[in-house]
């Protein structure tokens, strides 16, 4: 792993997400191996050997798929990419950062600073995007991690039970636990004292929490895979229904990449070779759908977003910090739980807000006088720092019924 590319990949580990994820794997695996030696010594019986080998196998497979998802990456749209037919450019969005058109199913990631093929989401736990090339590895990691944690949890429970059972003495009026040594068995190779009990209990809580959290993420991923969608595309489909209902156009949006069979959709991601089908740029579509049905819908939603956005003017300065102390208690404690950026504001700045929460809004700051085509900076900002602009002239006012007739 040499050169600038290798150094850039190595830097992916220097992030809170991979550090926390690998720490959880290390704590659960190391504690489970130590407890397995106490509970079911692998050299004495075939069952103990199988138990220990399975535990090692979980760890190896979890780390293999984790690092595959991280270092193989999602695959990026080539810089300067254009469709083979120049007339197809009208169906696609253009990325100014990558200086290329966005291929079908691709999206620009602000974290990776590239257009990602079949982007599902940017995952902080692998410090990389989940997309075309690593979707299978990422999903397998989400499956194997809970399975390995379930096995480790069983080992923790059995170890604590057997060790405490050998240390409990029952009196007439009380139950005493002696953590210094076993009462019935000879002294174990690995001593099980109070610190070992606390470590096992902590690892058990960590493993159970990981099983629940990561297991839910696996279920979410499988739902979108079996419909041959990504998380972003599921959101686009929901917005398409909202747009059609809002404008009452009478049209019907059909998601073009659903092959009509869960097995066929499954094979789009998981293959025996480990290499996903296709090249990440061209995708098979179901009968009756256009190759650019999804991108055309995205263009409609982008135009709709401009219509529905509301112009605000900053009335207070905001530094762009995640949890501002000076903007009120509610603003401080309700900061959006997302890695999306915040934008600094100065009095008089114009912002086009597109969505919001009770005390926060998300929008694009206009850095020059041009509303359309101007350079914008996107991010969250406190709602109390802005006020809605009043239209200065009739030219700025929306025509009655414009939205309904769009």
Short mmCIF file of N, CA, C and O in Angstrom, two decimals, residues 152-232:
data_model
loop_
_atom_site.label_atom_id
_atom_site.label_comp_id
_atom_site.label_asym_id
_atom_site.label_seq_id
_atom_site.Cartn_x
_atom_site.Cartn_y
_atom_site.Cartn_z
N UNK A 152 -20.39 -14.59 20.95
CA UNK A 152 -19.57 -14.07 22.04
C UNK A 152 -20.41 -13.86 23.30
O UNK A 152 -19.96 -14.15 24.42
N UNK A 153 -21.64 -13.39 23.14
CA UNK A 153 -22.52 -13.16 24.30
C UNK A 153 -22.80 -14.47 25.02
O UNK A 153 -22.83 -14.52 26.27
N UNK A 154 -23.01 -15.54 24.26
CA UNK A 154 -23.25 -16.85 24.87
C UNK A 154 -22.04 -17.29 25.68
O UNK A 154 -22.17 -17.82 26.80
N UNK A 155 -20.85 -17.05 25.14
CA UNK A 155 -19.62 -17.41 25.87
C UNK A 155 -19.49 -16.59 27.14
O UNK A 155 -19.13 -17.12 28.20
N UNK A 156 -19.79 -15.28 27.07
CA UNK A 156 -19.69 -14.44 28.26
C UNK A 156 -20.63 -14.94 29.36
O UNK A 156 -20.24 -15.02 30.53
N UNK A 157 -21.87 -15.24 28.99
CA UNK A 157 -22.86 -15.67 29.97
C UNK A 157 -22.44 -17.00 30.61
O UNK A 157 -22.49 -17.16 31.84
N UNK A 158 -22.03 -17.95 29.78
CA UNK A 158 -21.65 -19.26 30.31
C UNK A 158 -20.40 -19.17 31.18
O UNK A 158 -20.30 -19.85 32.21
N UNK A 159 -19.45 -18.34 30.80
CA UNK A 159 -18.23 -18.19 31.60
C UNK A 159 -18.54 -17.58 32.95
O UNK A 159 -18.08 -18.08 34.00
N UNK A 160 -19.32 -16.50 32.96
CA UNK A 160 -19.66 -15.88 34.24
C UNK A 160 -20.48 -16.81 35.11
O UNK A 160 -20.28 -16.88 36.33
N UNK A 161 -21.36 -17.58 34.49
CA UNK A 161 -22.19 -18.50 35.27
C UNK A 161 -21.34 -19.60 35.91
O UNK A 161 -21.44 -19.87 37.11
N UNK A 162 -20.50 -20.26 35.11
CA UNK A 162 -19.70 -21.36 35.65
C UNK A 162 -18.69 -20.88 36.67
O UNK A 162 -18.45 -21.53 37.69
N UNK A 163 -18.07 -19.70 36.42
CA UNK A 163 -17.07 -19.19 37.36
C UNK A 163 -17.71 -18.76 38.67
O UNK A 163 -17.17 -19.00 39.75
N UNK A 164 -18.85 -18.10 38.59
CA UNK A 164 -19.53 -17.69 39.82
C UNK A 164 -20.09 -18.89 40.57
O UNK A 164 -20.09 -18.92 41.81
N UNK A 165 -20.55 -19.89 39.86
CA UNK A 165 -21.09 -21.09 40.50
C UNK A 165 -20.03 -21.78 41.35
O UNK A 165 -20.31 -22.29 42.43
N UNK A 166 -18.80 -21.76 40.86
CA UNK A 166 -17.71 -22.40 41.59
C UNK A 166 -17.22 -21.55 42.77
O UNK A 166 -16.38 -22.02 43.54
N UNK A 167 -17.70 -20.32 42.86
CA UNK A 167 -17.25 -19.44 43.92
C UNK A 167 -18.34 -19.09 44.93
O UNK A 167 -18.12 -18.31 45.85
N UNK A 168 -19.53 -19.59 44.73
CA UNK A 168 -20.65 -19.26 45.60
C UNK A 168 -20.76 -20.29 46.73
O UNK A 168 -20.72 -21.50 46.47
N UNK A 169 -20.88 -19.80 47.95
CA UNK A 169 -21.15 -20.67 49.09
C UNK A 169 -22.45 -20.22 49.74
O UNK A 169 -22.66 -19.04 49.96
N UNK A 170 -23.31 -21.17 50.02
CA UNK A 170 -24.63 -20.86 50.56
C UNK A 170 -24.63 -21.11 52.07
O UNK A 170 -24.33 -22.21 52.53
N UNK A 171 -24.95 -20.07 52.85
CA UNK A 171 -25.09 -20.21 54.30
C UNK A 171 -26.55 -20.24 54.69
O UNK A 171 -27.45 -20.24 53.85
N UNK A 172 -26.78 -20.29 56.03
CA UNK A 172 -28.16 -20.31 56.50
C UNK A 172 -28.89 -19.01 56.22
O UNK A 172 -30.08 -19.00 55.96
N UNK A 173 -28.16 -17.90 56.26
CA UNK A 173 -28.83 -16.60 56.14
C UNK A 173 -28.27 -15.71 55.04
O UNK A 173 -28.74 -14.61 54.84
N UNK A 174 -27.26 -16.16 54.33
CA UNK A 174 -26.65 -15.29 53.31
C UNK A 174 -25.99 -16.14 52.24
O UNK A 174 -25.76 -17.34 52.40
N UNK A 175 -25.70 -15.44 51.12
CA UNK A 175 -24.97 -16.06 50.02
C UNK A 175 -23.67 -15.29 49.85
O UNK A 175 -23.68 -14.07 49.69
N UNK A 176 -22.55 -15.97 49.88
CA UNK A 176 -21.25 -15.31 49.78
C UNK A 176 -20.56 -15.71 48.48
O UNK A 176 -20.65 -16.86 48.06
N UNK A 177 -19.89 -14.74 47.89
CA UNK A 177 -19.14 -14.99 46.66
C UNK A 177 -17.68 -14.71 46.90
O UNK A 177 -17.31 -13.59 47.29
N UNK A 178 -16.83 -15.68 46.68
CA UNK A 178 -15.39 -15.52 46.85
C UNK A 178 -14.75 -15.43 45.46
O UNK A 178 -14.70 -16.43 44.74
N UNK A 179 -14.30 -14.24 45.08
CA UNK A 179 -13.73 -14.04 43.74
C UNK A 179 -12.25 -14.35 43.68
O UNK A 179 -11.61 -14.22 42.65
N UNK A 180 -11.66 -14.80 44.80
CA UNK A 180 -10.21 -15.01 44.82
C UNK A 180 -9.80 -16.31 44.15
O UNK A 180 -8.79 -16.39 43.48
N UNK A 181 -10.59 -17.37 44.33
CA UNK A 181 -10.23 -18.66 43.73
C UNK A 181 -11.47 -19.54 43.67
O UNK A 181 -12.44 -19.33 44.38
N UNK A 182 -11.43 -20.54 42.81
CA UNK A 182 -12.55 -21.47 42.69
C UNK A 182 -12.60 -22.39 43.89
O UNK A 182 -11.58 -22.77 44.45
N UNK A 183 -13.80 -22.75 44.30
CA UNK A 183 -13.98 -23.61 45.46
C UNK A 183 -13.88 -25.09 45.08
O UNK A 183 -13.46 -25.91 45.89
N UNK A 184 -14.27 -25.43 43.86
CA UNK A 184 -14.38 -26.84 43.54
C UNK A 184 -13.38 -27.29 42.48
O UNK A 184 -13.04 -28.45 42.41
N UNK A 185 -12.96 -26.37 41.63
CA UNK A 185 -12.05 -26.74 40.55
C UNK A 185 -10.65 -26.24 40.88
O UNK A 185 -10.48 -25.28 41.64
N UNK A 186 -9.61 -26.85 40.29
CA UNK A 186 -8.26 -26.32 40.49
C UNK A 186 -8.13 -24.94 39.88
O UNK A 186 -8.92 -24.53 39.03
N UNK A 187 -7.11 -24.21 40.30
CA UNK A 187 -6.91 -22.84 39.83
C UNK A 187 -6.78 -22.82 38.30
O UNK A 187 -5.96 -23.55 37.75
N UNK A 188 -7.57 -22.01 37.60
CA UNK A 188 -7.54 -22.00 36.13
C UNK A 188 -6.27 -21.36 35.60
O UNK A 188 -5.57 -20.64 36.32
N UNK A 189 -5.98 -21.66 34.33
CA UNK A 189 -4.79 -21.07 33.69
C UNK A 189 -4.91 -19.56 33.64
O UNK A 189 -3.95 -18.83 33.87
N UNK A 190 -6.10 -19.06 33.31
CA UNK A 190 -6.36 -17.61 33.30
C UNK A 190 -7.19 -17.29 34.54
O UNK A 190 -8.33 -17.75 34.66
N UNK A 191 -6.64 -16.54 35.48
CA UNK A 191 -7.39 -16.26 36.71
C UNK A 191 -8.64 -15.44 36.44
O UNK A 191 -8.61 -14.51 35.63
N UNK A 192 -9.72 -15.79 37.10
CA UNK A 192 -10.98 -15.06 36.94
C UNK A 192 -11.29 -14.35 38.25
O UNK A 192 -11.90 -14.92 39.16
N UNK A 193 -10.84 -13.10 38.33
CA UNK A 193 -11.10 -12.31 39.51
C UNK A 193 -12.17 -11.27 39.26
O UNK A 193 -12.93 -11.35 38.29
N UNK A 194 -12.19 -10.28 40.12
CA UNK A 194 -13.21 -9.24 40.00
C UNK A 194 -13.06 -8.44 38.72
O UNK A 194 -14.04 -8.09 38.07
N UNK A 195 -11.80 -8.14 38.33
CA UNK A 195 -11.57 -7.38 37.11
C UNK A 195 -12.00 -8.17 35.87
O UNK A 195 -12.55 -7.61 34.92
N UNK A 196 -11.75 -9.49 35.88
CA UNK A 196 -12.17 -10.33 34.76
C UNK A 196 -13.69 -10.39 34.66
O UNK A 196 -14.27 -10.38 33.56
N UNK A 197 -14.36 -10.45 35.82
CA UNK A 197 -15.81 -10.45 35.82
C UNK A 197 -16.36 -9.14 35.26
O UNK A 197 -17.30 -9.14 34.45
N UNK A 198 -15.76 -8.01 35.68
CA UNK A 198 -16.20 -6.71 35.18
C UNK A 198 -15.97 -6.59 33.68
O UNK A 198 -16.81 -6.06 32.94
N UNK A 199 -14.82 -7.10 33.20
CA UNK A 199 -14.52 -7.05 31.76
C UNK A 199 -15.52 -7.89 30.97
O UNK A 199 -15.99 -7.48 29.90
N UNK A 200 -15.86 -9.06 31.49
CA UNK A 200 -16.83 -9.92 30.80
C UNK A 200 -18.20 -9.28 30.76
O UNK A 200 -18.91 -9.35 29.75
N UNK A 201 -18.59 -8.65 31.88
CA UNK A 201 -19.89 -7.99 31.94
C UNK A 201 -19.95 -6.80 30.98
O UNK A 201 -20.95 -6.59 30.28
N UNK A 202 -18.87 -6.03 30.90
CA UNK A 202 -18.81 -4.90 29.98
C UNK A 202 -18.86 -5.38 28.53
O UNK A 202 -19.59 -4.81 27.70
N UNK A 203 -18.09 -6.43 28.22
CA UNK A 203 -18.09 -6.96 26.85
C UNK A 203 -19.46 -7.53 26.49
O UNK A 203 -19.88 -7.42 25.33
N UNK A 204 -20.16 -8.11 27.46
CA UNK A 204 -21.51 -8.62 27.19
C UNK A 204 -22.45 -7.49 26.80
O UNK A 204 -23.21 -7.61 25.83
N UNK A 205 -22.42 -6.39 27.55
CA UNK A 205 -23.26 -5.24 27.19
C UNK A 205 -22.91 -4.68 25.83
O UNK A 205 -23.79 -4.30 25.04
N UNK A 206 -21.60 -4.64 25.53
CA UNK A 206 -21.15 -4.13 24.23
C UNK A 206 -21.63 -5.04 23.10
O UNK A 206 -22.10 -4.56 22.05
N UNK A 207 -21.54 -6.34 23.32
CA UNK A 207 -21.95 -7.29 22.28
C UNK A 207 -23.46 -7.25 22.05
O UNK A 207 -23.92 -7.28 20.89
N UNK A 208 -24.24 -7.16 23.11
CA UNK A 208 -25.69 -7.10 22.95
C UNK A 208 -26.12 -5.81 22.27
O UNK A 208 -27.00 -5.81 21.41
N UNK A 209 -25.50 -4.70 22.65
CA UNK A 209 -25.82 -3.42 22.00
C UNK A 209 -25.47 -3.44 20.53
O UNK A 209 -26.23 -2.94 19.68
N UNK A 210 -24.31 -4.03 20.20
CA UNK A 210 -23.91 -4.13 18.79
C UNK A 210 -24.86 -5.02 18.01
O UNK A 210 -25.20 -4.73 16.86
N UNK A 211 -25.30 -6.12 18.62
CA UNK A 211 -26.23 -7.03 17.95
C UNK A 211 -27.52 -6.31 17.56
O UNK A 211 -28.01 -6.46 16.43
N UNK A 212 -28.05 -5.52 18.48
CA UNK A 212 -29.31 -4.83 18.21
C UNK A 212 -29.13 -3.73 17.16
O UNK A 212 -29.86 -3.65 16.17
N UNK A 213 -28.10 -2.87 17.38
CA UNK A 213 -27.90 -1.71 16.49
C UNK A 213 -27.52 -2.14 15.08
O UNK A 213 -28.11 -1.70 14.09
N UNK A 214 -26.50 -2.99 14.97
CA UNK A 214 -26.03 -3.41 13.65
C UNK A 214 -27.05 -4.34 12.98
O UNK A 214 -27.22 -4.31 11.76
N UNK A 215 -27.74 -5.15 13.78
CA UNK A 215 -28.77 -6.02 13.21
C UNK A 215 -29.89 -5.22 12.55
O UNK A 215 -30.40 -5.60 11.49
N UNK A 216 -30.27 -4.10 13.17
CA UNK A 216 -31.30 -3.25 12.56
C UNK A 216 -30.81 -2.65 11.25
O UNK A 216 -31.56 -2.55 10.27
N UNK A 217 -29.53 -2.26 11.20
CA UNK A 217 -28.97 -1.72 9.96
C UNK A 217 -28.95 -2.78 8.87
O UNK A 217 -29.20 -2.49 7.69
N UNK A 218 -28.67 -4.04 9.25
CA UNK A 218 -28.68 -5.13 8.27
C UNK A 218 -30.08 -5.32 7.68
O UNK A 218 -30.23 -5.51 6.46
N UNK A 219 -31.09 -5.28 8.53
CA UNK A 219 -32.47 -5.44 8.05
C UNK A 219 -32.83 -4.32 7.07
O UNK A 219 -33.45 -4.55 6.02
N UNK A 220 -32.42 -3.09 7.40
CA UNK A 220 -32.70 -1.95 6.50
C UNK A 220 -32.01 -2.15 5.16
O UNK A 220 -32.60 -1.92 4.09
N UNK A 221 -30.74 -2.59 5.19
CA UNK A 221 -30.01 -2.80 3.95
C UNK A 221 -30.63 -3.91 3.10
O UNK A 221 -30.73 -3.78 1.88
N UNK A 222 -31.06 -4.98 3.74
CA UNK A 222 -31.65 -6.08 2.98
C UNK A 222 -32.97 -5.66 2.34
O UNK A 222 -33.30 -6.11 1.23
N UNK A 223 -33.72 -4.81 3.00
CA UNK A 223 -34.97 -4.34 2.42
C UNK A 223 -34.73 -3.59 1.12
O UNK A 223 -35.45 -3.77 0.14
N UNK A 224 -33.71 -2.72 1.10
CA UNK A 224 -33.45 -1.96 -0.12
C UNK A 224 -32.79 -2.83 -1.19
O UNK A 224 -33.04 -2.66 -2.39
N UNK A 225 -31.97 -3.80 -0.77
CA UNK A 225 -31.32 -4.68 -1.75
C UNK A 225 -32.34 -5.56 -2.46
O UNK A 225 -32.26 -5.75 -3.67
N UNK A 226 -33.31 -6.08 -1.72
CA UNK A 226 -34.30 -6.97 -2.32
C UNK A 226 -35.26 -6.25 -3.26
O UNK A 226 -36.00 -6.89 -4.00
N UNK A 227 -35.26 -4.93 -3.20
CA UNK A 227 -36.03 -4.14 -4.18
C UNK A 227 -35.09 -3.46 -5.18
O UNK A 227 -35.54 -2.65 -5.99
N UNK A 228 -33.81 -3.82 -5.10
CA UNK A 228 -32.78 -3.27 -5.99
C UNK A 228 -32.72 -1.74 -5.93
O UNK A 228 -32.56 -1.06 -6.94
N UNK A 229 -32.83 -1.23 -4.71
CA UNK A 229 -32.73 0.21 -4.50
C UNK A 229 -31.56 0.51 -3.58
O UNK A 229 -30.92 -0.40 -3.04
N UNK A 230 -31.29 1.78 -3.40
CA UNK A 230 -30.40 2.24 -2.36
C UNK A 230 -31.22 3.09 -1.40
O UNK A 230 -32.38 3.42 -1.68
N UNK A 231 -30.63 3.44 -0.27
CA UNK A 231 -31.35 4.29 0.68
C UNK A 231 -31.72 5.63 0.05
O UNK A 231 -32.82 6.16 0.28
N UNK A 232 -30.84 6.17 -0.77
CA UNK A 232 -31.11 7.45 -1.44
C UNK A 232 -32.24 7.28 -2.44
O UNK A 232 -33.13 8.14 -2.55
#
